[in-house]
Tab-separated table of C-alpha atoms in Angstrom:
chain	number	residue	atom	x	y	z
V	36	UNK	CA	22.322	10.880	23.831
V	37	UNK	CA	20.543	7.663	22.725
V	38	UNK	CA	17.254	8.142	21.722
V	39	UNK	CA	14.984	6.835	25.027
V	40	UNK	CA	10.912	5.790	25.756
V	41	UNK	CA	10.864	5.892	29.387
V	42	UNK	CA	8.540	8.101	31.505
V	43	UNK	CA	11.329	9.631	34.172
V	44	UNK	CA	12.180	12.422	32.760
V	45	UNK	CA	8.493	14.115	32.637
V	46	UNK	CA	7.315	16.021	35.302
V	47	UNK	CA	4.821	14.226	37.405
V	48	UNK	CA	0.675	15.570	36.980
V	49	UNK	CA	1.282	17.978	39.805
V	50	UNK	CA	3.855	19.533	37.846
V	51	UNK	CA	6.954	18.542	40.345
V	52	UNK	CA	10.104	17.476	38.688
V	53	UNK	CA	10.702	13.536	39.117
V	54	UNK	CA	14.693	13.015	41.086
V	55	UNK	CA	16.634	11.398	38.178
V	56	UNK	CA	17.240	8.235	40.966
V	57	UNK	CA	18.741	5.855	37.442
V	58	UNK	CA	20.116	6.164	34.344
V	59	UNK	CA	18.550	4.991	30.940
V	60	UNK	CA	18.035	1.235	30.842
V	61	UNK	CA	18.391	-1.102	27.498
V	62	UNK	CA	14.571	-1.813	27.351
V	63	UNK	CA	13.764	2.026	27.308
V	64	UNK	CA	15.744	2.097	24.366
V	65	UNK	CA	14.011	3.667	20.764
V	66	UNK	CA	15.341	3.867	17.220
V	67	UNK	CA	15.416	6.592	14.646
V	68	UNK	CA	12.600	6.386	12.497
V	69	UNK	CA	13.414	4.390	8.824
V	70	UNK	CA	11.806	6.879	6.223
V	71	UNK	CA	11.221	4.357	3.956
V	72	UNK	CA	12.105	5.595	0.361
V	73	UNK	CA	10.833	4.906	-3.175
V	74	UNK	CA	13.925	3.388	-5.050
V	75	UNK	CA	15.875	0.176	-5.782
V	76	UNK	CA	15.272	-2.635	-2.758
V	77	UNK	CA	17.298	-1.649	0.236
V	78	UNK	CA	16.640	-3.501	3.697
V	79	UNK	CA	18.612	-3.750	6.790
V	80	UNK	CA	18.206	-6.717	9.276
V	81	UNK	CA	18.105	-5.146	12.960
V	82	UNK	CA	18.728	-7.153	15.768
V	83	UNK	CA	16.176	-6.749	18.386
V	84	UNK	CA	15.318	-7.687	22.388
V	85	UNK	CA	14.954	-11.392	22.842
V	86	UNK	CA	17.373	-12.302	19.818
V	87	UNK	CA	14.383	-11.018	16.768
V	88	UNK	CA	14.912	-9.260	13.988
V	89	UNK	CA	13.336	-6.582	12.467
V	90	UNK	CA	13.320	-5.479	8.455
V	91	UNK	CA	14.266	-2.178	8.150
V	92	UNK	CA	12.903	-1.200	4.994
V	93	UNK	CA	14.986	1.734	3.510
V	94	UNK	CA	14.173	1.869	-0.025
V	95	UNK	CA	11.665	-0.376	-1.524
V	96	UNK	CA	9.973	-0.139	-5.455
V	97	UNK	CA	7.083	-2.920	-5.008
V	98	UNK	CA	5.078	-4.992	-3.080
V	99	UNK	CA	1.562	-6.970	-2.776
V	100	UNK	CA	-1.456	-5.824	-3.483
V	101	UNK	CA	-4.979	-7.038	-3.127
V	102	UNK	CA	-7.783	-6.245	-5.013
V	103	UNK	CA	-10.606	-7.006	-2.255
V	104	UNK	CA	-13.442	-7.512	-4.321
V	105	UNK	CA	-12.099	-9.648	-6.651
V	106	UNK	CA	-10.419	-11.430	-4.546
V	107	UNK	CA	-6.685	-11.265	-6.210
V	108	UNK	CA	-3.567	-10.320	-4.814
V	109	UNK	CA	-0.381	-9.474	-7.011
V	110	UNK	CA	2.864	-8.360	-6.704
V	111	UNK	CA	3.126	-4.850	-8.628
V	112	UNK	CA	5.475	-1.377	-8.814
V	113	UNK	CA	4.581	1.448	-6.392
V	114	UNK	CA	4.650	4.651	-8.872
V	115	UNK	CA	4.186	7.433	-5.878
V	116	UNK	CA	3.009	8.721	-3.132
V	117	UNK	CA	-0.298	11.068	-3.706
V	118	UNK	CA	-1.543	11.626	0.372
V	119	UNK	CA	-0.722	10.849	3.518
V	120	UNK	CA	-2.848	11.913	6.038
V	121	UNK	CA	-0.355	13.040	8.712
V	122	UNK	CA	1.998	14.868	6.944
V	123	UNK	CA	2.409	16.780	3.474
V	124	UNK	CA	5.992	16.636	3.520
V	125	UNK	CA	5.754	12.874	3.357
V	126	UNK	CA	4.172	12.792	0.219
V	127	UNK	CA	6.716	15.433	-1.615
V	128	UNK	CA	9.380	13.028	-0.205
V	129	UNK	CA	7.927	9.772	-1.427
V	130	UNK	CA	8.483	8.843	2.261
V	131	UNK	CA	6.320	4.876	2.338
V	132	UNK	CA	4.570	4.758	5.507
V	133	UNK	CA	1.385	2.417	6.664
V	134	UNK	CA	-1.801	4.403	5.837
V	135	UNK	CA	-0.241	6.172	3.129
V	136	UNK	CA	-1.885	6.106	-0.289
V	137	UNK	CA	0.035	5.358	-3.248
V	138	UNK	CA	-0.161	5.250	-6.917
V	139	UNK	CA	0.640	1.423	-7.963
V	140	UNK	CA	0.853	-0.032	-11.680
V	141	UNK	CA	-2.790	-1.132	-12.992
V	142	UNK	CA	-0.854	-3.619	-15.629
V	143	UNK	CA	-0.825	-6.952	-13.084
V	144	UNK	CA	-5.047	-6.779	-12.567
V	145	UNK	CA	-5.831	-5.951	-15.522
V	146	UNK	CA	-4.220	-8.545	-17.167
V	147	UNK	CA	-5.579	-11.279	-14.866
V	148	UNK	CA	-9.172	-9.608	-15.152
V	149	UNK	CA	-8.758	-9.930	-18.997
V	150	UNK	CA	-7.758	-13.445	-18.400
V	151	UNK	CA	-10.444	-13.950	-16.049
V	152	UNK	CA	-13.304	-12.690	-17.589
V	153	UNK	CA	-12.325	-12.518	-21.134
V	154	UNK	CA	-12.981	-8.847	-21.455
V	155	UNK	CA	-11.110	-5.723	-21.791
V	156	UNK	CA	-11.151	-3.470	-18.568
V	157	UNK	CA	-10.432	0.802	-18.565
V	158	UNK	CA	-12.823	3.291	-20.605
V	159	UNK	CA	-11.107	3.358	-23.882
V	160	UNK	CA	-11.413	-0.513	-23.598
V	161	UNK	CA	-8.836	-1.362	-25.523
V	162	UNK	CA	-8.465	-0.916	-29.544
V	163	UNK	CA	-10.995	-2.547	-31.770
V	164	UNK	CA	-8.526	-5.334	-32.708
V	165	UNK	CA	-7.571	-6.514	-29.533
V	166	UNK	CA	-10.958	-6.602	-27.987
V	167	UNK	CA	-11.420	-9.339	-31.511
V	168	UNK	CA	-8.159	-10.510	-30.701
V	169	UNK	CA	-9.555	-11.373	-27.010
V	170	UNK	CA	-13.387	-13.215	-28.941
V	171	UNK	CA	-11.401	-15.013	-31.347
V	172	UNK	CA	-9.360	-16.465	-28.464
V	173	UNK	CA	-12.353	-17.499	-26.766
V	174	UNK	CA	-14.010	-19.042	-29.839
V	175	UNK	CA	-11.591	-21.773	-30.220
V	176	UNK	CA	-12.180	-22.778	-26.583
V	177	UNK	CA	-13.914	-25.613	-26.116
V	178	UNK	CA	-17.993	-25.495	-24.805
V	179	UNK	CA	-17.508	-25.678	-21.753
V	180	UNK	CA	-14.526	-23.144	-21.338
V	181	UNK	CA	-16.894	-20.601	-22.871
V	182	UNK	CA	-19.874	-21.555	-20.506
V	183	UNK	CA	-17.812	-20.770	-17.857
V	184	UNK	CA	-16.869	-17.412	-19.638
V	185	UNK	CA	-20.232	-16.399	-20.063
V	186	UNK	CA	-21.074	-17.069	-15.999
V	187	UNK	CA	-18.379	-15.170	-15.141
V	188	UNK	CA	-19.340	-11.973	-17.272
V	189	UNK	CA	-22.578	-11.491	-15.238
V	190	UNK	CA	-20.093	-10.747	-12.156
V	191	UNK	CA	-17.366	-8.521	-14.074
V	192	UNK	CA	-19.062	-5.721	-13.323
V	193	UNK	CA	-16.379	-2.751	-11.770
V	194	UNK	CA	-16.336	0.904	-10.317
V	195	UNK	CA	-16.323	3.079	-12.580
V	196	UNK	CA	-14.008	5.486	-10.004
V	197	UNK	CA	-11.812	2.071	-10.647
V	198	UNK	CA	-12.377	1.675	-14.298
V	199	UNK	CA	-11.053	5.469	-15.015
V	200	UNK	CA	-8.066	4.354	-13.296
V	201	UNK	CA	-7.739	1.164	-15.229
V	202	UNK	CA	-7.629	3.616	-18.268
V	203	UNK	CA	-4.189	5.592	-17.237
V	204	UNK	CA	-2.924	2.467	-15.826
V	205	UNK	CA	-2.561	3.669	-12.190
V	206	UNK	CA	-4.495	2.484	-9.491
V	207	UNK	CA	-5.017	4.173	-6.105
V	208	UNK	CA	-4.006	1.737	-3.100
V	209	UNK	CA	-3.635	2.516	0.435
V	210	UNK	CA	-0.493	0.550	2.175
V	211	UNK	CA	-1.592	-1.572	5.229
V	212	UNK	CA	2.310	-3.041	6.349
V	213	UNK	CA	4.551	-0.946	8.235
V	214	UNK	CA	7.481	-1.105	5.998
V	215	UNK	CA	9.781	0.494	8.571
V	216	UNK	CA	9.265	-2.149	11.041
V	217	UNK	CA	8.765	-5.727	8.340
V	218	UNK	CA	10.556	-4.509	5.118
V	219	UNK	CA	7.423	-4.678	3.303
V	220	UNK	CA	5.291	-2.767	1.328
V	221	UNK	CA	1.883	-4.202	1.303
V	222	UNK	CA	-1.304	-3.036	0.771
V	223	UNK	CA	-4.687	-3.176	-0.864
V	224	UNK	CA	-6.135	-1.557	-3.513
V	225	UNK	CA	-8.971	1.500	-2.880
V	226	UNK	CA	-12.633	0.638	-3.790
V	227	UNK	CA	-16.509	2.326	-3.002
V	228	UNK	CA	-16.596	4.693	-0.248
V	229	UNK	CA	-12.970	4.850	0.770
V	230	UNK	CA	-11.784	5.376	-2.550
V	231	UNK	CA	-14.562	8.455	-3.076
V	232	UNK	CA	-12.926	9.786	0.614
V	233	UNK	CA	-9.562	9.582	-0.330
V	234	UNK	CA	-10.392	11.441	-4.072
V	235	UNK	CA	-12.189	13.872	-2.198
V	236	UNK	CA	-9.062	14.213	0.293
V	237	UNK	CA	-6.542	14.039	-2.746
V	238	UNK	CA	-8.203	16.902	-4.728
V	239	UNK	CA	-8.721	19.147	-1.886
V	240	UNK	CA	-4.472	19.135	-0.866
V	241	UNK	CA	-3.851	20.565	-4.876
């Protein structure tokens, strides 16, 4: 038996069964869910009603992130799966699902903050000789390049919540595609409030 969405087959409010007067039609049809894995890229093109297609994402290892307050997207690894609010079984399977949060790699941002703002980002802020090795760059910029450093370092201020993370190089992101349904795995990167909810969340499920 295919798997249906249609309404028949429930028994009406008064509790009466509904007469089975048709069988299942082609619109009422419904698919078996994707379960969208952490591995190697693996999609499937599914052909849909009206001729579309849909992305079946069964595997997938990255995708884009954004980092909303700095306004910077980049394309990064997903390490894991650390909560998921429906479903504890999800996370153990690395299952990727919108809403879920993940673990992504912190090495993309960081290097375009470091690039940006000509400072090193994460609490152990770098050794002693690449934090020079950063100055001395900047000192053979010209004036104006450096001007524009120094505006930009009254706005490089970050979470410290963000800046541990920065530190062990993994990032806490929440995924806002539905990678079942587009073959993506897209998302955006936990910050203020949320990010103190989902710790909270994350720390109580251990």
């Amino acid at each position: 038996m295919g798997i249906s969405r249609d309404w028949r087959h429930k028994r009406s409010h008064t509790g009466a069964r509904r007469v089975q007067y048709r069988k299942k039609r082609k619109f009422e049809l419904g698919r078996p869910p994707a379960n969208t894995k952490l591995g190697g890229k693996r999609v499937h093109a599914v052909r849909t009603r009206g001729g579309n297609t849909k992305f079946r994402g069964l595997r997938l290892e990255a995708g884009n992130y954004s980092w909303g307050s700095e306004g910077v997207t980049r394309k990064t690894r997903i390490l894991t799966v650390v909560y998921n609010a429906t479903n504890n079984e999800l996370v153990r399977t690395n299952t990727l699902v919108k809403g879920a949060v993940v673990q992504i790699d912190a090495t993309p941002f960081r290097q375009w903050y470091e690039n940006h703002y000509a400072l090193a980002i994460g609490k152990k802020k770098l050794a002693t000789s690449k934090a020079e090795e950063i100055a001395a760059a900047v000192a053979q910029k010209s004036n104006s390049v450096q001007k524009k450093f120094a505006a930009r370092k009254e706005h490089a201020a970050v979470d410290p919540l963000l800046d541990d993370q920065f530190s062990a190089g993994r990032l806490y992101a929440i995924i806002a595609s539905r990678p079942g349904q587009s073959g993506r795995c897209d998302g955006y990167i936990l910050e203020g409030k949320e990010l103190e909810f989902y710790l909270k969340k994350i720390k109580s499920r251990k």
